[in-house]
């Protein structure tokens, strides 16, 4: 469950970033990004259902991960006296040992991100080539206002730096499963 939801969330992130890259295209600035956002919102109830499904994936991923971490923690009666990074072929990294803490920070960031852009201030703009010249939400303006604040930029920098450690763990787990002596190279869920 953790792997399937994690890979699904990672794929969503790639699609989300590909859509958001339109912020750098178009003339006037913001037109392509606002058209993309309007396109997504035009799905109406289907867009809301997709958002709720995404929320469900996050919830399932988080609760399953925390439960697994708790079971692992309880399985050992005594803690290690020293917890160093192992040498040799060990793949123990800072990212792998701090995944729960990193996950909590990333979750806090995601809540902030959604509140900021999904439920934040509503500005409108008009482009003749978008929505038949009718007003659309001006998310470009909201983004430029938000990112003019250094604390917002620092918050995004920290959160995205932590988020960038997640794919390393996925690749390591995938490779270790394929090379495990008892797995015969097959993945099982």
mmCIF file with all atom_site columns, C-alpha atoms in Angstrom, residues 55-189:
data_model
loop_
_atom_site.group_PDB
_atom_site.id
_atom_site.type_symbol
_atom_site.label_atom_id
_atom_site.label_alt_id
_atom_site.label_comp_id
_atom_site.label_asym_id
_atom_site.label_entity_id
_atom_site.label_seq_id
_atom_site.pdbx_PDB_ins_code
_atom_site.Cartn_x
_atom_site.Cartn_y
_atom_site.Cartn_z
_atom_site.occupancy
_atom_site.B_iso_or_equiv
_atom_site.pdbx_formal_charge
_atom_site.auth_seq_id
_atom_site.auth_comp_id
_atom_site.auth_asym_id
_atom_site.auth_atom_id
_atom_site.pdbx_PDB_model_num
ATOM 1   C CA . UNK A 1 55  ? -6.578  13.419  -0.377  1.00 0.00 ? 55  UNK A CA 1
ATOM 2   C CA . UNK A 1 56  ? -7.536  9.770   0.181   1.00 0.00 ? 56  UNK A CA 1
ATOM 3   C CA . UNK A 1 57  ? -4.232  8.600   -1.291  1.00 0.00 ? 57  UNK A CA 1
ATOM 4   C CA . UNK A 1 58  ? -2.362  10.984  1.005   1.00 0.00 ? 58  UNK A CA 1
ATOM 5   C CA . UNK A 1 59  ? -4.348  9.780   4.011   1.00 0.00 ? 59  UNK A CA 1
ATOM 6   C CA . UNK A 1 60  ? -3.807  6.110   3.179   1.00 0.00 ? 60  UNK A CA 1
ATOM 7   C CA . UNK A 1 61  ? -0.106  6.656   2.522   1.00 0.00 ? 61  UNK A CA 1
ATOM 8   C CA . UNK A 1 62  ? 0.410   8.577   5.764   1.00 0.00 ? 62  UNK A CA 1
ATOM 9   C CA . UNK A 1 63  ? -1.589  6.291   8.064   1.00 0.00 ? 63  UNK A CA 1
ATOM 10  C CA . UNK A 1 64  ? -0.044  3.123   6.610   1.00 0.00 ? 64  UNK A CA 1
ATOM 11  C CA . UNK A 1 65  ? 3.452   4.606   6.870   1.00 0.00 ? 65  UNK A CA 1
ATOM 12  C CA . UNK A 1 66  ? 2.975   5.740   10.461  1.00 0.00 ? 66  UNK A CA 1
ATOM 13  C CA . UNK A 1 67  ? 1.460   2.384   11.419  1.00 0.00 ? 67  UNK A CA 1
ATOM 14  C CA . UNK A 1 68  ? 4.379   0.506   9.845   1.00 0.00 ? 68  UNK A CA 1
ATOM 15  C CA . UNK A 1 69  ? 6.846   2.793   11.618  1.00 0.00 ? 69  UNK A CA 1
ATOM 16  C CA . UNK A 1 70  ? 5.084   2.180   14.945  1.00 0.00 ? 70  UNK A CA 1
ATOM 17  C CA . UNK A 1 71  ? 5.180   -1.603  14.461  1.00 0.00 ? 71  UNK A CA 1
ATOM 18  C CA . UNK A 1 72  ? 8.895   -1.438  13.616  1.00 0.00 ? 72  UNK A CA 1
ATOM 19  C CA . UNK A 1 73  ? 9.552   0.703   16.683  1.00 0.00 ? 73  UNK A CA 1
ATOM 20  C CA . UNK A 1 74  ? 7.635   -1.619  19.014  1.00 0.00 ? 74  UNK A CA 1
ATOM 21  C CA . UNK A 1 75  ? 9.290   -4.751  17.619  1.00 0.00 ? 75  UNK A CA 1
ATOM 22  C CA . UNK A 1 76  ? 12.542  -3.910  19.352  1.00 0.00 ? 76  UNK A CA 1
ATOM 23  C CA . UNK A 1 77  ? 12.523  -4.135  23.144  1.00 0.00 ? 77  UNK A CA 1
ATOM 24  C CA . UNK A 1 78  ? 15.671  -2.046  23.581  1.00 0.00 ? 78  UNK A CA 1
ATOM 25  C CA . UNK A 1 79  ? 17.009  0.799   21.494  1.00 0.00 ? 79  UNK A CA 1
ATOM 26  C CA . UNK A 1 80  ? 20.417  0.745   19.893  1.00 0.00 ? 80  UNK A CA 1
ATOM 27  C CA . UNK A 1 81  ? 23.088  2.303   22.118  1.00 0.00 ? 81  UNK A CA 1
ATOM 28  C CA . UNK A 1 82  ? 24.593  4.035   19.089  1.00 0.00 ? 82  UNK A CA 1
ATOM 29  C CA . UNK A 1 83  ? 22.859  4.667   15.790  1.00 0.00 ? 83  UNK A CA 1
ATOM 30  C CA . UNK A 1 84  ? 25.543  5.359   13.197  1.00 0.00 ? 84  UNK A CA 1
ATOM 31  C CA . UNK A 1 85  ? 25.371  5.132   9.468   1.00 0.00 ? 85  UNK A CA 1
ATOM 32  C CA . UNK A 1 86  ? 26.632  1.701   8.529   1.00 0.00 ? 86  UNK A CA 1
ATOM 33  C CA . UNK A 1 87  ? 29.569  1.333   6.190   1.00 0.00 ? 87  UNK A CA 1
ATOM 34  C CA . UNK A 1 88  ? 30.077  -0.930  3.231   1.00 0.00 ? 88  UNK A CA 1
ATOM 35  C CA . UNK A 1 89  ? 27.022  -1.754  1.141   1.00 0.00 ? 89  UNK A CA 1
ATOM 36  C CA . UNK A 1 90  ? 24.570  -0.196  3.576   1.00 0.00 ? 90  UNK A CA 1
ATOM 37  C CA . UNK A 1 91  ? 22.119  2.227   2.007   1.00 0.00 ? 91  UNK A CA 1
ATOM 38  C CA . UNK A 1 92  ? 21.143  3.845   5.309   1.00 0.00 ? 92  UNK A CA 1
ATOM 39  C CA . UNK A 1 93  ? 20.972  7.580   4.699   1.00 0.00 ? 93  UNK A CA 1
ATOM 40  C CA . UNK A 1 94  ? 19.757  10.625  6.535   1.00 0.00 ? 94  UNK A CA 1
ATOM 41  C CA . UNK A 1 95  ? 16.692  10.615  4.279   1.00 0.00 ? 95  UNK A CA 1
ATOM 42  C CA . UNK A 1 96  ? 15.830  7.001   5.118   1.00 0.00 ? 96  UNK A CA 1
ATOM 43  C CA . UNK A 1 97  ? 16.218  7.486   8.872   1.00 0.00 ? 97  UNK A CA 1
ATOM 44  C CA . UNK A 1 98  ? 14.229  10.705  9.041   1.00 0.00 ? 98  UNK A CA 1
ATOM 45  C CA . UNK A 1 99  ? 11.369  9.765   6.694   1.00 0.00 ? 99  UNK A CA 1
ATOM 46  C CA . UNK A 1 100 ? 8.630   10.158  9.334   1.00 0.00 ? 100 UNK A CA 1
ATOM 47  C CA . UNK A 1 101 ? 9.825   13.622  10.385  1.00 0.00 ? 101 UNK A CA 1
ATOM 48  C CA . UNK A 1 102 ? 10.340  14.657  6.770   1.00 0.00 ? 102 UNK A CA 1
ATOM 49  C CA . UNK A 1 103 ? 6.867   13.366  5.943   1.00 0.00 ? 103 UNK A CA 1
ATOM 50  C CA . UNK A 1 104 ? 5.286   15.443  8.701   1.00 0.00 ? 104 UNK A CA 1
ATOM 51  C CA . UNK A 1 105 ? 7.070   18.590  7.479   1.00 0.00 ? 105 UNK A CA 1
ATOM 52  C CA . UNK A 1 106 ? 6.044   17.902  3.869   1.00 0.00 ? 106 UNK A CA 1
ATOM 53  C CA . UNK A 1 107 ? 2.436   17.309  4.987   1.00 0.00 ? 107 UNK A CA 1
ATOM 54  C CA . UNK A 1 108 ? 2.411   20.645  6.825   1.00 0.00 ? 108 UNK A CA 1
ATOM 55  C CA . UNK A 1 109 ? 3.765   22.247  3.639   1.00 0.00 ? 109 UNK A CA 1
ATOM 56  C CA . UNK A 1 110 ? 1.039   20.630  1.526   1.00 0.00 ? 110 UNK A CA 1
ATOM 57  C CA . UNK A 1 111 ? -1.691  21.916  3.836   1.00 0.00 ? 111 UNK A CA 1
ATOM 58  C CA . UNK A 1 112 ? -0.159  25.402  3.620   1.00 0.00 ? 112 UNK A CA 1
ATOM 59  C CA . UNK A 1 113 ? 0.158   25.098  -0.182  1.00 0.00 ? 113 UNK A CA 1
ATOM 60  C CA . UNK A 1 114 ? -3.497  24.086  -0.635  1.00 0.00 ? 114 UNK A CA 1
ATOM 61  C CA . UNK A 1 115 ? -4.768  26.789  1.726   1.00 0.00 ? 115 UNK A CA 1
ATOM 62  C CA . UNK A 1 116 ? -2.609  29.324  -0.074  1.00 0.00 ? 116 UNK A CA 1
ATOM 63  C CA . UNK A 1 117 ? -3.605  28.570  -3.655  1.00 0.00 ? 117 UNK A CA 1
ATOM 64  C CA . UNK A 1 118 ? -6.856  26.607  -3.613  1.00 0.00 ? 118 UNK A CA 1
ATOM 65  C CA . UNK A 1 119 ? -8.583  28.643  -0.932  1.00 0.00 ? 119 UNK A CA 1
ATOM 66  C CA . UNK A 1 120 ? -6.508  31.842  -1.030  1.00 0.00 ? 120 UNK A CA 1
ATOM 67  C CA . UNK A 1 121 ? -7.521  35.243  -2.387  1.00 0.00 ? 121 UNK A CA 1
ATOM 68  C CA . UNK A 1 122 ? -9.579  35.149  -5.574  1.00 0.00 ? 122 UNK A CA 1
ATOM 69  C CA . UNK A 1 123 ? -8.461  37.570  -8.275  1.00 0.00 ? 123 UNK A CA 1
ATOM 70  C CA . UNK A 1 124 ? -9.936  37.669  -11.759 1.00 0.00 ? 124 UNK A CA 1
ATOM 71  C CA . UNK A 1 125 ? -8.470  38.544  -15.103 1.00 0.00 ? 125 UNK A CA 1
ATOM 72  C CA . UNK A 1 126 ? -9.665  38.455  -18.700 1.00 0.00 ? 126 UNK A CA 1
ATOM 73  C CA . UNK A 1 127 ? -7.882  37.068  -21.758 1.00 0.00 ? 127 UNK A CA 1
ATOM 74  C CA . UNK A 1 128 ? -9.653  37.178  -25.080 1.00 0.00 ? 128 UNK A CA 1
ATOM 75  C CA . UNK A 1 129 ? -8.237  33.765  -26.019 1.00 0.00 ? 129 UNK A CA 1
ATOM 76  C CA . UNK A 1 130 ? -9.263  32.041  -22.748 1.00 0.00 ? 130 UNK A CA 1
ATOM 77  C CA . UNK A 1 131 ? -12.815 31.143  -21.726 1.00 0.00 ? 131 UNK A CA 1
ATOM 78  C CA . UNK A 1 132 ? -14.350 33.159  -24.551 1.00 0.00 ? 132 UNK A CA 1
ATOM 79  C CA . UNK A 1 133 ? -13.110 36.425  -23.048 1.00 0.00 ? 133 UNK A CA 1
ATOM 80  C CA . UNK A 1 134 ? -14.985 35.785  -19.783 1.00 0.00 ? 134 UNK A CA 1
ATOM 81  C CA . UNK A 1 135 ? -13.180 36.313  -16.445 1.00 0.00 ? 135 UNK A CA 1
ATOM 82  C CA . UNK A 1 136 ? -10.946 33.525  -15.093 1.00 0.00 ? 136 UNK A CA 1
ATOM 83  C CA . UNK A 1 137 ? -9.171  33.193  -11.754 1.00 0.00 ? 137 UNK A CA 1
ATOM 84  C CA . UNK A 1 138 ? -5.830  34.994  -11.795 1.00 0.00 ? 138 UNK A CA 1
ATOM 85  C CA . UNK A 1 139 ? -3.614  32.504  -9.981  1.00 0.00 ? 139 UNK A CA 1
ATOM 86  C CA . UNK A 1 140 ? -0.580  34.032  -11.667 1.00 0.00 ? 140 UNK A CA 1
ATOM 87  C CA . UNK A 1 141 ? -1.142  37.254  -9.716  1.00 0.00 ? 141 UNK A CA 1
ATOM 88  C CA . UNK A 1 142 ? -1.578  35.309  -6.480  1.00 0.00 ? 142 UNK A CA 1
ATOM 89  C CA . UNK A 1 143 ? 1.653   33.387  -7.073  1.00 0.00 ? 143 UNK A CA 1
ATOM 90  C CA . UNK A 1 144 ? 3.671   36.512  -7.891  1.00 0.00 ? 144 UNK A CA 1
ATOM 91  C CA . UNK A 1 145 ? 2.326   38.205  -4.748  1.00 0.00 ? 145 UNK A CA 1
ATOM 92  C CA . UNK A 1 146 ? 3.043   35.187  -2.533  1.00 0.00 ? 146 UNK A CA 1
ATOM 93  C CA . UNK A 1 147 ? 6.541   34.656  -3.912  1.00 0.00 ? 147 UNK A CA 1
ATOM 94  C CA . UNK A 1 148 ? 7.489   38.278  -3.357  1.00 0.00 ? 148 UNK A CA 1
ATOM 95  C CA . UNK A 1 149 ? 7.640   37.356  0.356   1.00 0.00 ? 149 UNK A CA 1
ATOM 96  C CA . UNK A 1 150 ? 11.078  35.940  1.287   1.00 0.00 ? 150 UNK A CA 1
ATOM 97  C CA . UNK A 1 151 ? 9.555   33.717  4.019   1.00 0.00 ? 151 UNK A CA 1
ATOM 98  C CA . UNK A 1 152 ? 7.293   32.028  1.482   1.00 0.00 ? 152 UNK A CA 1
ATOM 99  C CA . UNK A 1 153 ? 10.279  31.430  -0.798  1.00 0.00 ? 153 UNK A CA 1
ATOM 100 C CA . UNK A 1 154 ? 12.310  29.983  2.098   1.00 0.00 ? 154 UNK A CA 1
ATOM 101 C CA . UNK A 1 155 ? 9.385   27.782  3.161   1.00 0.00 ? 155 UNK A CA 1
ATOM 102 C CA . UNK A 1 156 ? 9.025   26.374  -0.347  1.00 0.00 ? 156 UNK A CA 1
ATOM 103 C CA . UNK A 1 157 ? 12.785  25.877  -0.637  1.00 0.00 ? 157 UNK A CA 1
ATOM 104 C CA . UNK A 1 158 ? 12.954  23.872  2.603   1.00 0.00 ? 158 UNK A CA 1
ATOM 105 C CA . UNK A 1 159 ? 9.842   21.797  1.849   1.00 0.00 ? 159 UNK A CA 1
ATOM 106 C CA . UNK A 1 160 ? 10.848  20.978  -1.724  1.00 0.00 ? 160 UNK A CA 1
ATOM 107 C CA . UNK A 1 161 ? 14.390  20.107  -0.604  1.00 0.00 ? 161 UNK A CA 1
ATOM 108 C CA . UNK A 1 162 ? 12.942  17.610  1.879   1.00 0.00 ? 162 UNK A CA 1
ATOM 109 C CA . UNK A 1 163 ? 10.504  16.301  -0.712  1.00 0.00 ? 163 UNK A CA 1
ATOM 110 C CA . UNK A 1 164 ? 13.392  15.689  -3.117  1.00 0.00 ? 164 UNK A CA 1
ATOM 111 C CA . UNK A 1 165 ? 14.770  13.035  -0.720  1.00 0.00 ? 165 UNK A CA 1
ATOM 112 C CA . UNK A 1 166 ? 11.685  10.818  -1.187  1.00 0.00 ? 166 UNK A CA 1
ATOM 113 C CA . UNK A 1 167 ? 12.495  9.471   -4.689  1.00 0.00 ? 167 UNK A CA 1
ATOM 114 C CA . UNK A 1 168 ? 15.920  8.299   -3.449  1.00 0.00 ? 168 UNK A CA 1
ATOM 115 C CA . UNK A 1 169 ? 14.167  6.053   -0.950  1.00 0.00 ? 169 UNK A CA 1
ATOM 116 C CA . UNK A 1 170 ? 11.787  4.695   -3.584  1.00 0.00 ? 170 UNK A CA 1
ATOM 117 C CA . UNK A 1 171 ? 14.663  3.836   -5.934  1.00 0.00 ? 171 UNK A CA 1
ATOM 118 C CA . UNK A 1 172 ? 16.615  2.168   -3.116  1.00 0.00 ? 172 UNK A CA 1
ATOM 119 C CA . UNK A 1 173 ? 13.618  0.081   -2.007  1.00 0.00 ? 173 UNK A CA 1
ATOM 120 C CA . UNK A 1 174 ? 12.845  -0.929  -5.587  1.00 0.00 ? 174 UNK A CA 1
ATOM 121 C CA . UNK A 1 175 ? 16.439  -1.998  -6.247  1.00 0.00 ? 175 UNK A CA 1
ATOM 122 C CA . UNK A 1 176 ? 16.783  -3.831  -2.931  1.00 0.00 ? 176 UNK A CA 1
ATOM 123 C CA . UNK A 1 177 ? 13.564  -5.776  -3.591  1.00 0.00 ? 177 UNK A CA 1
ATOM 124 C CA . UNK A 1 178 ? 14.812  -6.865  -7.009  1.00 0.00 ? 178 UNK A CA 1
ATOM 125 C CA . UNK A 1 179 ? 18.203  -7.935  -5.648  1.00 0.00 ? 179 UNK A CA 1
ATOM 126 C CA . UNK A 1 180 ? 16.995  -9.573  -2.407  1.00 0.00 ? 180 UNK A CA 1
ATOM 127 C CA . UNK A 1 181 ? 18.188  -13.226 -2.320  1.00 0.00 ? 181 UNK A CA 1
ATOM 128 C CA . UNK A 1 182 ? 14.710  -14.527 -1.450  1.00 0.00 ? 182 UNK A CA 1
ATOM 129 C CA . UNK A 1 183 ? 12.768  -12.451 -3.963  1.00 0.00 ? 183 UNK A CA 1
ATOM 130 C CA . UNK A 1 184 ? 13.908  -14.130 -7.213  1.00 0.00 ? 184 UNK A CA 1
ATOM 131 C CA . UNK A 1 185 ? 13.686  -10.678 -8.795  1.00 0.00 ? 185 UNK A CA 1
ATOM 132 C CA . UNK A 1 186 ? 9.904   -10.383 -8.602  1.00 0.00 ? 186 UNK A CA 1
ATOM 133 C CA . UNK A 1 187 ? 8.064   -7.541  -6.954  1.00 0.00 ? 187 UNK A CA 1
ATOM 134 C CA . UNK A 1 188 ? 5.136   -8.409  -4.721  1.00 0.00 ? 188 UNK A CA 1
ATOM 135 C CA . UNK A 1 189 ? 2.679   -6.174  -2.917  1.00 0.00 ? 189 UNK A CA 1
#
